Short mmCIF file of C-alpha atoms and ligand atoms in Angstrom, two decimals:
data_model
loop_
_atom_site.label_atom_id
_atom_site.label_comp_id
_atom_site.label_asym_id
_atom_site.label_seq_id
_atom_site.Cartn_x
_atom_site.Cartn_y
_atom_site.Cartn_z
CA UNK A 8 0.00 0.00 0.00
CA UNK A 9 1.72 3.63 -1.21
CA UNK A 10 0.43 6.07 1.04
CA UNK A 11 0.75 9.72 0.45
CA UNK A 12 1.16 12.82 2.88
CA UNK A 13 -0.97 12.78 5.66
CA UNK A 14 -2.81 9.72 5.08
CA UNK A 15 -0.22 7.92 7.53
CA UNK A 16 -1.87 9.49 10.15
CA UNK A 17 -5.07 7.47 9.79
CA UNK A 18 -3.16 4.58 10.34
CA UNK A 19 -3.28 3.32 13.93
CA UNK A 20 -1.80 -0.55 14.45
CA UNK A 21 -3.35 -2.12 17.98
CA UNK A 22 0.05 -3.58 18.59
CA UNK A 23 3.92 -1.81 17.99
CA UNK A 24 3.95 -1.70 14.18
CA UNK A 25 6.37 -4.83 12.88
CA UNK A 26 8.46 -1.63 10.63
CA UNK A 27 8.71 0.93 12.16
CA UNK A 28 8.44 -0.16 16.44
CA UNK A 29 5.32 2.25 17.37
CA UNK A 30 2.33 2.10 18.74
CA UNK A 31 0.35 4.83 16.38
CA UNK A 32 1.45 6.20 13.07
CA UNK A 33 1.24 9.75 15.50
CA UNK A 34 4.15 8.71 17.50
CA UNK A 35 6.25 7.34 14.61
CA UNK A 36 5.30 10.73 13.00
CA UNK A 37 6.38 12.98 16.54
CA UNK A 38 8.98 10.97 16.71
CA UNK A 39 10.12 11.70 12.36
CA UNK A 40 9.43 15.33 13.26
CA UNK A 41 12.29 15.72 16.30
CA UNK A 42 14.73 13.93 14.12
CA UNK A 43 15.16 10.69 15.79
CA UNK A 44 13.86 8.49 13.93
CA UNK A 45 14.48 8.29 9.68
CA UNK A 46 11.21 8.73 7.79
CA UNK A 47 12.24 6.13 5.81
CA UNK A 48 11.59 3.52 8.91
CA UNK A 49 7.74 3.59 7.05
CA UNK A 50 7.94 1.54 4.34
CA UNK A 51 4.37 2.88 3.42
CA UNK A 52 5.55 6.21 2.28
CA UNK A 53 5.27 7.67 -1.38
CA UNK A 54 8.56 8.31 -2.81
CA UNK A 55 7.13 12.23 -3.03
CA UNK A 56 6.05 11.85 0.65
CA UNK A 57 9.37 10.85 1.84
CA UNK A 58 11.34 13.28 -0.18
CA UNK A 59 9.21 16.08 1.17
CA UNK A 60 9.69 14.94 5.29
CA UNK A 61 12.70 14.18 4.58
CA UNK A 62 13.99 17.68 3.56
CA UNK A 63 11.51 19.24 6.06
CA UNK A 64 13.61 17.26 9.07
CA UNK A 65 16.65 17.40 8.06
CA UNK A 66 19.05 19.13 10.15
CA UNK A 67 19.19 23.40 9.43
CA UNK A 68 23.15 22.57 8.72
CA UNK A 69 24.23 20.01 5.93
CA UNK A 70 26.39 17.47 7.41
CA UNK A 71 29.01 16.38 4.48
CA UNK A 72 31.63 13.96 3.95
CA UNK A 73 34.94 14.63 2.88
CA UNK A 74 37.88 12.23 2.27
CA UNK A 75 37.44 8.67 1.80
CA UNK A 76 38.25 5.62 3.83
CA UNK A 77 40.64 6.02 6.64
CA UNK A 78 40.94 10.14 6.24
CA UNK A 79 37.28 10.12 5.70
CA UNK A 80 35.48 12.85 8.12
CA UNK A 81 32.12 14.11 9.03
CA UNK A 82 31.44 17.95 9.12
CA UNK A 83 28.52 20.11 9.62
CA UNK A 84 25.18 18.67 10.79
CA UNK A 85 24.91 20.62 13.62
CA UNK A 86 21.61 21.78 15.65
CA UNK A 87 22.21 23.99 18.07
CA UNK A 88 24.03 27.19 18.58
CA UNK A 89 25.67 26.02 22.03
CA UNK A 90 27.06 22.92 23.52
CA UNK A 91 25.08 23.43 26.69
CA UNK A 92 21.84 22.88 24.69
CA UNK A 93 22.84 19.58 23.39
CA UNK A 94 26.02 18.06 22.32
CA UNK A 95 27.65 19.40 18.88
CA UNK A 96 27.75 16.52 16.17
CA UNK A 97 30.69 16.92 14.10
CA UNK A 98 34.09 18.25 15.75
CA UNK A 99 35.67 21.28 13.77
CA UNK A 100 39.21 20.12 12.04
CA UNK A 101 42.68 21.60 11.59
CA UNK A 102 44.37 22.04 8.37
CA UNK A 103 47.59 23.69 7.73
CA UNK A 104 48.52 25.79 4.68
CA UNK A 105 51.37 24.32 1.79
CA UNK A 106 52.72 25.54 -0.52
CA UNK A 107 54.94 24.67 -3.64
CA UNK A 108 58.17 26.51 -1.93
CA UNK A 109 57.83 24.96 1.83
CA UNK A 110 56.01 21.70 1.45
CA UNK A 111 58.97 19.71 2.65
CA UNK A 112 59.40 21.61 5.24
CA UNK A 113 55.61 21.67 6.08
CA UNK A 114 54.83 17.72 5.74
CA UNK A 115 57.31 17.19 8.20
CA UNK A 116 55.88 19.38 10.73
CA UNK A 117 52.45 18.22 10.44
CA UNK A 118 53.55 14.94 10.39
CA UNK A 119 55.41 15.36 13.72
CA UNK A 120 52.29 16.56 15.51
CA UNK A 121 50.35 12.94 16.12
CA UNK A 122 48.89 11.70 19.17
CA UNK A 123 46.19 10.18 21.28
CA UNK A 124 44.50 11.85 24.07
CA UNK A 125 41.54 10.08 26.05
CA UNK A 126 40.90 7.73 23.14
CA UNK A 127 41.22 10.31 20.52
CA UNK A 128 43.73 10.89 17.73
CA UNK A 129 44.96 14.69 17.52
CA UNK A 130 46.80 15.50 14.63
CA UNK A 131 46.81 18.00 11.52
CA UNK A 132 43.29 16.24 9.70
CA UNK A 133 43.68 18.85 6.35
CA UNK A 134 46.25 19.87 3.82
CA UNK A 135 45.16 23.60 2.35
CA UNK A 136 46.93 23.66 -0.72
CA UNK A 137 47.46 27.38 -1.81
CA UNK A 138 47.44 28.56 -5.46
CA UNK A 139 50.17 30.59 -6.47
CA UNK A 140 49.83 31.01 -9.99
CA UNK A 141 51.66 28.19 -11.36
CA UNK A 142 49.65 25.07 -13.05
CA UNK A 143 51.84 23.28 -12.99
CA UNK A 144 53.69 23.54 -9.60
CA UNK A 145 50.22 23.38 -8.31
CA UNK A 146 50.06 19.68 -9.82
CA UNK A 147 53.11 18.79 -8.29
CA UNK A 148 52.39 19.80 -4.83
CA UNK A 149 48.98 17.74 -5.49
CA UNK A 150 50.69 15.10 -5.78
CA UNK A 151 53.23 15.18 -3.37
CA UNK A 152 50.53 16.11 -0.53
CA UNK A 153 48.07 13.12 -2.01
CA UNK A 154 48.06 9.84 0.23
CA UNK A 155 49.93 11.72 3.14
CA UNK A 156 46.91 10.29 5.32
CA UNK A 157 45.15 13.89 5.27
CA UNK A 158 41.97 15.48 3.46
CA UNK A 159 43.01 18.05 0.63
CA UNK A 160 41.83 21.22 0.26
CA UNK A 161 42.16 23.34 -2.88
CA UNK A 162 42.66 26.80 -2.27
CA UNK A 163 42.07 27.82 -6.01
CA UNK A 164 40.21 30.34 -7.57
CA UNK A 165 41.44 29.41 -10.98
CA UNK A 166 39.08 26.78 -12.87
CA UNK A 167 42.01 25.77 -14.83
CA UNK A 168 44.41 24.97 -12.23
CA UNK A 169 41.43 23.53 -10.25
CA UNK A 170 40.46 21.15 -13.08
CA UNK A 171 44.59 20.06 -13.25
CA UNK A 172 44.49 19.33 -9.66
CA UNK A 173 41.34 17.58 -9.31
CA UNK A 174 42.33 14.99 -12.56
CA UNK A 175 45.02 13.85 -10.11
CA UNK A 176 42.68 14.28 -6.72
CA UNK A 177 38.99 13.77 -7.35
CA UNK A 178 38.90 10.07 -5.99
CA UNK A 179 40.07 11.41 -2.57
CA UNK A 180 37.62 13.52 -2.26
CA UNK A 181 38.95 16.75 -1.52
CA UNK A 182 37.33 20.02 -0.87
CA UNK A 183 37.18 22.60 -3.83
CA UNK A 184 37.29 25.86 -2.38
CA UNK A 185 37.46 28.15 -5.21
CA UNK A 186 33.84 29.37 -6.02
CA UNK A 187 33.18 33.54 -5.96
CA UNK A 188 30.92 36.06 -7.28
CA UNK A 189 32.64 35.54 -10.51
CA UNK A 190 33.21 32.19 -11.27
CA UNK A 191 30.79 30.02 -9.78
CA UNK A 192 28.95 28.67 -12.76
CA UNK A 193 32.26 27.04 -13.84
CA UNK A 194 33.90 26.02 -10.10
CA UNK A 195 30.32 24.55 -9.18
CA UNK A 196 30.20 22.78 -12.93
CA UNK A 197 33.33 21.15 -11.71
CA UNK A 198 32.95 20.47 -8.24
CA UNK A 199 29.36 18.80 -9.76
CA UNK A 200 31.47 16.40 -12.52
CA UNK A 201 34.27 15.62 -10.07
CA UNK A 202 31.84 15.04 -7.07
CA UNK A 203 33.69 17.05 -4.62
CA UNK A 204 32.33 19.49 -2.10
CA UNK A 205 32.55 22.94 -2.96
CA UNK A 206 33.86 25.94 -1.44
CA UNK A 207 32.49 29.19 -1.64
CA UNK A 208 33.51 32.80 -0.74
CA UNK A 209 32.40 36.29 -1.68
CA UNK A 210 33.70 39.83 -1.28
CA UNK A 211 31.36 40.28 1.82
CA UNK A 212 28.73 38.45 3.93
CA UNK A 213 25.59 39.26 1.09
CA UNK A 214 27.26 39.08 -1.82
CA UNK A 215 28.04 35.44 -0.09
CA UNK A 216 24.89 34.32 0.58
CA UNK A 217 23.68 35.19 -3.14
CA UNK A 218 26.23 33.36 -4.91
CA UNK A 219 25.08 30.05 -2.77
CA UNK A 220 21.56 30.91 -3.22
CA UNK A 221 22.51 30.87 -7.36
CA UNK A 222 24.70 27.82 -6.47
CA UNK A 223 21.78 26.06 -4.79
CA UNK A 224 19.61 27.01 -7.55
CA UNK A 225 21.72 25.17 -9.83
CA UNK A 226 21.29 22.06 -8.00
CA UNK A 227 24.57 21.97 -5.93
CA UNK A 228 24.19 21.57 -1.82
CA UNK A 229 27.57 20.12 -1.49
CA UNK A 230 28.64 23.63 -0.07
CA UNK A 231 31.11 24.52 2.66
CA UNK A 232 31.03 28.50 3.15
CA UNK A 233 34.46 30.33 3.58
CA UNK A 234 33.56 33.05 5.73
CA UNK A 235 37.15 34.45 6.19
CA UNK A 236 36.85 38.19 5.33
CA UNK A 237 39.12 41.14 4.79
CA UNK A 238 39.43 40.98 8.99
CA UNK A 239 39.31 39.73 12.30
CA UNK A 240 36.41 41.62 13.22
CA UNK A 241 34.49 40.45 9.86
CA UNK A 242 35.38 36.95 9.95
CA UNK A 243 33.94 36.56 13.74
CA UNK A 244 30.84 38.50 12.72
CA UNK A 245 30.48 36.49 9.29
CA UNK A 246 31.22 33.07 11.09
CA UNK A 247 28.42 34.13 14.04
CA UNK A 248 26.01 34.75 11.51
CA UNK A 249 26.01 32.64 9.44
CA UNK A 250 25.27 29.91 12.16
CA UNK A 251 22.88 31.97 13.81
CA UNK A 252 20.83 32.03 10.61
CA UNK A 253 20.91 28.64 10.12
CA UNK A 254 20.34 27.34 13.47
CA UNK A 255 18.33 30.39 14.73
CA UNK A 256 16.28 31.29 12.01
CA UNK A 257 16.62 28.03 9.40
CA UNK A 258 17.45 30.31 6.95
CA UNK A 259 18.89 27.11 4.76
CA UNK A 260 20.80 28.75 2.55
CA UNK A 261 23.60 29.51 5.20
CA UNK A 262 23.16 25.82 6.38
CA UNK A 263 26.46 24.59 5.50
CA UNK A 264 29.59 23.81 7.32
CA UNK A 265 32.18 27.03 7.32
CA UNK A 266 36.09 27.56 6.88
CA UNK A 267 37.84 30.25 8.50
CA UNK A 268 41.60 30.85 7.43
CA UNK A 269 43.39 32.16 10.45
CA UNK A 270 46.50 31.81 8.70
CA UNK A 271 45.25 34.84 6.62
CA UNK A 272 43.68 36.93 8.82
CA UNK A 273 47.28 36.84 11.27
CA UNK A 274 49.98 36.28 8.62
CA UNK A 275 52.93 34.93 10.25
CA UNK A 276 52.14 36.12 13.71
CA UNK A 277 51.22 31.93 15.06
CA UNK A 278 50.60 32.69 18.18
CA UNK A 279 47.39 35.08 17.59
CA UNK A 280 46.46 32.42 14.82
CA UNK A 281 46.38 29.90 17.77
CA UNK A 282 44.48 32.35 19.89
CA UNK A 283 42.01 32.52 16.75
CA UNK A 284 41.61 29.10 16.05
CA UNK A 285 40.56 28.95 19.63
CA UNK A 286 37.85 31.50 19.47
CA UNK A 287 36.77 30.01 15.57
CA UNK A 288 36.47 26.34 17.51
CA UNK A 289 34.00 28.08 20.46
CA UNK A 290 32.44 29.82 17.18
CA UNK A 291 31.80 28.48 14.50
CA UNK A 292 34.49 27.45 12.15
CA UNK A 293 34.11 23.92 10.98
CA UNK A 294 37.85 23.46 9.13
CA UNK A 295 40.34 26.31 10.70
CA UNK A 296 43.23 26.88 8.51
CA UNK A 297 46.50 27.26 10.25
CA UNK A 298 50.09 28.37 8.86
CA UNK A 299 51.87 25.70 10.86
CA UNK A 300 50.85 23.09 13.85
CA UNK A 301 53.46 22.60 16.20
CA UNK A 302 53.00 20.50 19.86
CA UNK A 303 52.93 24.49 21.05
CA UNK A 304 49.69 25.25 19.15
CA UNK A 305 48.27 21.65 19.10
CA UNK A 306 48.51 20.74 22.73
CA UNK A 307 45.82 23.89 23.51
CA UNK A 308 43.74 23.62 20.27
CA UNK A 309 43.03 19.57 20.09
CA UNK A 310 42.36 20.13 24.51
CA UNK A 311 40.00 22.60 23.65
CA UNK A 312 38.36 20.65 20.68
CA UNK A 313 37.30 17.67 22.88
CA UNK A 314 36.31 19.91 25.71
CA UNK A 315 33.91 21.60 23.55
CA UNK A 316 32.56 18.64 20.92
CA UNK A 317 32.23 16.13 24.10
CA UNK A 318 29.20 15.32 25.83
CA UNK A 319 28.79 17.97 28.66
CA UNK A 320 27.42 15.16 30.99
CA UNK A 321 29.29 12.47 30.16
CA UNK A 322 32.68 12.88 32.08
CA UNK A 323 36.01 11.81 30.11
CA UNK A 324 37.15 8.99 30.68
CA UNK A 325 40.47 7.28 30.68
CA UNK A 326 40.62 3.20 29.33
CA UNK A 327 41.15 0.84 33.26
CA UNK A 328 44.61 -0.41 32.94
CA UNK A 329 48.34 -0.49 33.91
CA UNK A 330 50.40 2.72 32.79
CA UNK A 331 54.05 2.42 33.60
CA UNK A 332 55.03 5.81 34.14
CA UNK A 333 58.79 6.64 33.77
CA UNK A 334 60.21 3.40 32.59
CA UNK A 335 58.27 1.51 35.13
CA UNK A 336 58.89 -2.29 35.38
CA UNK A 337 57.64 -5.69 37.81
CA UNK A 338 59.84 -4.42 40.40
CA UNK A 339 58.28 -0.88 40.51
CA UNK A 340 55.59 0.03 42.89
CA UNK A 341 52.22 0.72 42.21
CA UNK A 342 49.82 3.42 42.77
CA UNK A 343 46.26 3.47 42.02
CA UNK A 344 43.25 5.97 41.12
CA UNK A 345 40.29 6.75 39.43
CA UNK A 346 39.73 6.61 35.73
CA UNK A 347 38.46 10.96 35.24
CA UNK A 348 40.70 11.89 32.51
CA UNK A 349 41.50 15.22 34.42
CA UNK A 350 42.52 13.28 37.79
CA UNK A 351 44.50 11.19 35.47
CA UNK A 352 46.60 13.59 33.91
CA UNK A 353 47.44 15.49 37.05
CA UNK A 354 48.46 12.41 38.75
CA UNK A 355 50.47 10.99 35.74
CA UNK A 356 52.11 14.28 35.13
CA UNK A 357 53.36 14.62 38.18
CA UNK A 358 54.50 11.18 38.83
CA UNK A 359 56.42 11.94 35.37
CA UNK A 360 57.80 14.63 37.09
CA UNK A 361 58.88 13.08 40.15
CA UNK A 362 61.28 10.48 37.71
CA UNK A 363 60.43 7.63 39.83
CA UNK A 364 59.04 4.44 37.86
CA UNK A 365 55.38 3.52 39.43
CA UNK A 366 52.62 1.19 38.04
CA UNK A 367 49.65 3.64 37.56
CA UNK A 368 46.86 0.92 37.93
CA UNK A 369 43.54 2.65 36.90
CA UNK A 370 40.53 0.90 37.57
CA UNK A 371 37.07 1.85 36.34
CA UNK A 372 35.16 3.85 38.43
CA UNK A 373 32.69 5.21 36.07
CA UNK A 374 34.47 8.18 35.29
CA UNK A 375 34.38 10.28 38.87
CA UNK A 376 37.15 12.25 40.80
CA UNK A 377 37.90 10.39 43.80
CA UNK A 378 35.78 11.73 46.58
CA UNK A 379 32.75 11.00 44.07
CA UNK A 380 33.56 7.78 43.30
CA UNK A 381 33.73 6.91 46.59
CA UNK A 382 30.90 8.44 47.53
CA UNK A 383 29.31 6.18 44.72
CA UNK A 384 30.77 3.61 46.03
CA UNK A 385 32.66 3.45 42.61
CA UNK A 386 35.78 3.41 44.44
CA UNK A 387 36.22 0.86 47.09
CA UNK A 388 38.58 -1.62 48.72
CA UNK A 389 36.19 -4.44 46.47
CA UNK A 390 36.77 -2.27 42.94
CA UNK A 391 40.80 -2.36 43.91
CA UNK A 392 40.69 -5.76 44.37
CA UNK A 393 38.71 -6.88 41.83
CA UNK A 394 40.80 -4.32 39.45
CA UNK A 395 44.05 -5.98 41.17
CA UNK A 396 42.60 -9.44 39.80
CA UNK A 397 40.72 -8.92 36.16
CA UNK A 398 44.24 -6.98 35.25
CA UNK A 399 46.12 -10.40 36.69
CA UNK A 400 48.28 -7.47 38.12
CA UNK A 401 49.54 -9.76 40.95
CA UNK A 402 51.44 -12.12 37.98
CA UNK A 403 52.38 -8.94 35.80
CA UNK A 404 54.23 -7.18 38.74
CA UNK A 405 56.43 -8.81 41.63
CA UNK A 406 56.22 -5.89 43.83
CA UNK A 407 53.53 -5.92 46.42
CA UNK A 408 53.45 -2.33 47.42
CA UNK A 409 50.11 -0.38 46.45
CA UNK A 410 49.95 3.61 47.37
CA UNK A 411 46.13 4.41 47.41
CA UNK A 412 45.07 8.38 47.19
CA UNK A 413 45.22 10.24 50.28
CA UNK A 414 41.94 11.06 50.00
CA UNK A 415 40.82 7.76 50.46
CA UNK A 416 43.28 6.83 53.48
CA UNK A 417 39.94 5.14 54.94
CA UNK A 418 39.96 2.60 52.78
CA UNK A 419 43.69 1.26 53.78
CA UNK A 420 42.88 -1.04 56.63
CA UNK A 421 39.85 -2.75 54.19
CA UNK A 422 42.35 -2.77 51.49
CA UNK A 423 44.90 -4.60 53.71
CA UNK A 424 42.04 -7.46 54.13
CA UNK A 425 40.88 -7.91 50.36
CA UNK A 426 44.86 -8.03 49.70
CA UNK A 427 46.80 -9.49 52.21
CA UNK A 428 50.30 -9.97 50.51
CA UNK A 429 50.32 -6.15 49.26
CA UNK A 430 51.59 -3.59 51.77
CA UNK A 431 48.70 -0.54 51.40
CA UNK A 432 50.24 2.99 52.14
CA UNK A 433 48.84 6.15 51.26
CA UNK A 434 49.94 9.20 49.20
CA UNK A 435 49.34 12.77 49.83
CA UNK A 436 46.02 14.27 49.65
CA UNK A 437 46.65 16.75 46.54
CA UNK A 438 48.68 15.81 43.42
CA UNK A 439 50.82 19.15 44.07
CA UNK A 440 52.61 17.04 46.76
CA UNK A 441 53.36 13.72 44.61
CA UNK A 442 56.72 14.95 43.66
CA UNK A 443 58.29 15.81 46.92
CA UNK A 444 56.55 12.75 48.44
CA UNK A 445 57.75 10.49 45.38
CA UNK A 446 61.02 11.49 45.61
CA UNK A 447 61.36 10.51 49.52
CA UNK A 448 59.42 7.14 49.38
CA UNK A 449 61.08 4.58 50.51
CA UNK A 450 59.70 1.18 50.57
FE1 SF4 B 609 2.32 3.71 10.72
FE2 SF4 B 609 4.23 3.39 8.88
FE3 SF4 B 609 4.88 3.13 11.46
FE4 SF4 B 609 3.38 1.24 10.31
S1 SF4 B 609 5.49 1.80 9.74
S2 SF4 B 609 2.96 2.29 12.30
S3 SF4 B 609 2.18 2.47 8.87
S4 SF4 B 609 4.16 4.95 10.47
#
């Protein structure tokens, strides 16, 4: 049976419909409307009908894929103007500018920066590849940049030289940002036979949102918006308001994920980029372009980045486990605590800095600081124990000392009873003493 429009409404199953799960068509159709469930659950549906829901539910911001396979990433899609509302969907990204003169030099550096914090990889996810008048050079740095494990972006506002690059590029789906006021017909012609997304920029904020409403009307809404400007001042207001329009006032034809090059609006000054790129991840920029990422500018940016795109309410978590700290071995001692990413990193960093090698056993204890989880009884002389046997600690390590947080000292004499071979002492009640206390253990 095709149904059209409204006529689902009529429908009401006694029992959870075998499709779609509900009750009444009314709650699959409440349900459709707040975007959490896909219309096409209803196999009943016209073709029209689901076209039409479809577009009116979408989210007010495209969400678009760029790269493929392992570089492949996820940007836009996002409903709300701040995180405290509900939690962003698609983390901005970090790209770094190259060029045909420094792209040694430049692949090195971005290569260098490349690690994993709580679970997640930080390191340079885009290659903005700037046009400098030169086909032909502009080829070769194409090439050279390809299958370095990063997304491309063509900074290009030359159809020609964009055409050159993408013969070599198109299957790794780069982005194309090269449309203007000028030359959009063409750039959007070839975005649209290479299947890439497509940038677009314009000499201010209107003439912007014209040239993607005569994008749009030529069928295109593969769209990032480069809202850079001639300034500071304009690129904040542009990247504000564009979001705001989309989110605020669904005005779709600013729904699309943005670009902010804060490696042109601070030329060579990369410490105010870095202080940019932090204001561009609170608002809004979905790719930030960069002149160079060093551990200096990463170690902030990526921090702030999974601050902002994590779940508010979910605390981060570290992965249980044993983490030798300074060369640690079996004949090191251990010391235990909870598994909150920030207690983590202020305990491990200063054990680091104490230089003395110590088993860091983290057990799970649902993600709490250490009065908490106690108080949850998430932290107790049963979780150490039990941690002490899952992790078969006792046949990994021959030392039998265990130093529990000092903020927990209760729990020693408990401790001593669930583990009678270990000898339970107790550190210092705030990590700002670990060093001193580290450094005059003796055991
Ligand atoms: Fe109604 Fe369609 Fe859900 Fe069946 S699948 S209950 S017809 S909305």
């Amino acid at each position: 049976m095709a149904l059209k429009g409204l006529d689902i409404f009529k429908l009401t199953p006694k029992t959870n419909c075998k499709e779609c799960g509900n009750p009444t068509c009314m709650a699959f159709a409440m349900k459709a409307a707040q975007g959490s469930v896909p219309i096409e659950k209803c196999p009943y549906l016209s073709d029209d009908a689901k076209a039409k829901l479809s577009e009116a539910t979408a989210p007010p911001m495209k969400s678009l894929k760029i790269g493929v396979n392992e570089t492949e990433h996820t940007i836009g899609g996002e409903t709300v103007l701040f995180r405290h509302d509900k939690t962003f969907v698609s983390k901005n990204l970090y790209a770094v500018n190259v060029c045909a003169s420094c792209v040694d030099e430049k692949l090195k550096e971005i290569e260098n920066v490349d690690y994993e914090r709580i679970g997640e990889r930080m390191y340079v996810e885009l290659i903005n590849l700037v046009y400098e008048g030169d086909k032909d050079a502009y080829v070769e740095l194409v090439n050279k940049t390809l299958n370095k494990g990063r997304v491309l972006i063509l900074d290009c506002e030359c159809v020609d030289a964009a055409r050159a690059a993408l013969d070599v590029c198109a299957d790794a789906k780069p982005i194309l940002n090269g449309a203007n006021e000028e030359n959009y017909e063409q750039m959007n012609a070839l975005a649209v036979e290479k299947k890439v997304v497509l940038g677009v920029r314009a000499k201010d904020i209107d003439a912007l949102y014209d040239t993607v409403a005569k994008i749009e009307a030529l069928g295109n809404k593969e769209l990032v918006l480069d809202v850079t400007g001639s300034s500071i001042k304009e690129a904040f207001a542009n990247a504000v308001q564009v979001r705001r329009a989309a989110i605020k006032d669904k005005d779709r034809t600013f729904g699309y994920p943005s670009i902010i090059n804060a490696a042109a609006l601070a030329k060579d000054d990369i410490n105010m980029q870095t202080a940019l790129a932090s204001v561009f991840t609170l608002k809004y920029g979905s790719i930030i372009i960069m002149q160079s990422m060093s551990y200096a500018q990463a170690l902030p940016l990526y921090g702030l980045r999974q601050n902002i795109y994590t779940d508010p309410q979910k605390p981060m978590k570290v992965e249980p486990g044993i983490y030798p700290i300074n060369g640690a071995d079996e004949n090191s001692v251990c010391c235990t605590t909870v598994d909150f990413a920030l207690t983590y990193f202020l305990v491990s960093g200063e054990l680091e800095r104490s230089g003395v090698p110590v088993n860091l056993l983290i057990s799970d204890s649902g993600g709490y600081s250490v009065l908490t989880a106690w108080a949850a009884g998430k932290l107790s002389a049963s979780s150490i124990a039990k941690f002490i046997k899952e992790f078969d600690v006792e046949n990994k390590i021959k030392n039998r000392v265990l130093i529990l947080p000092g903020k927990v000292a209760v729990l020693k004499g408990e401790v001593e009873e669930k583990l009678p071979d270990w000898k339970i002492i107790i550190a210092p009640n705030e990590a700002v003493s670990i060093v001193k206390y580290f450094k005059e253990l003796e055991v």
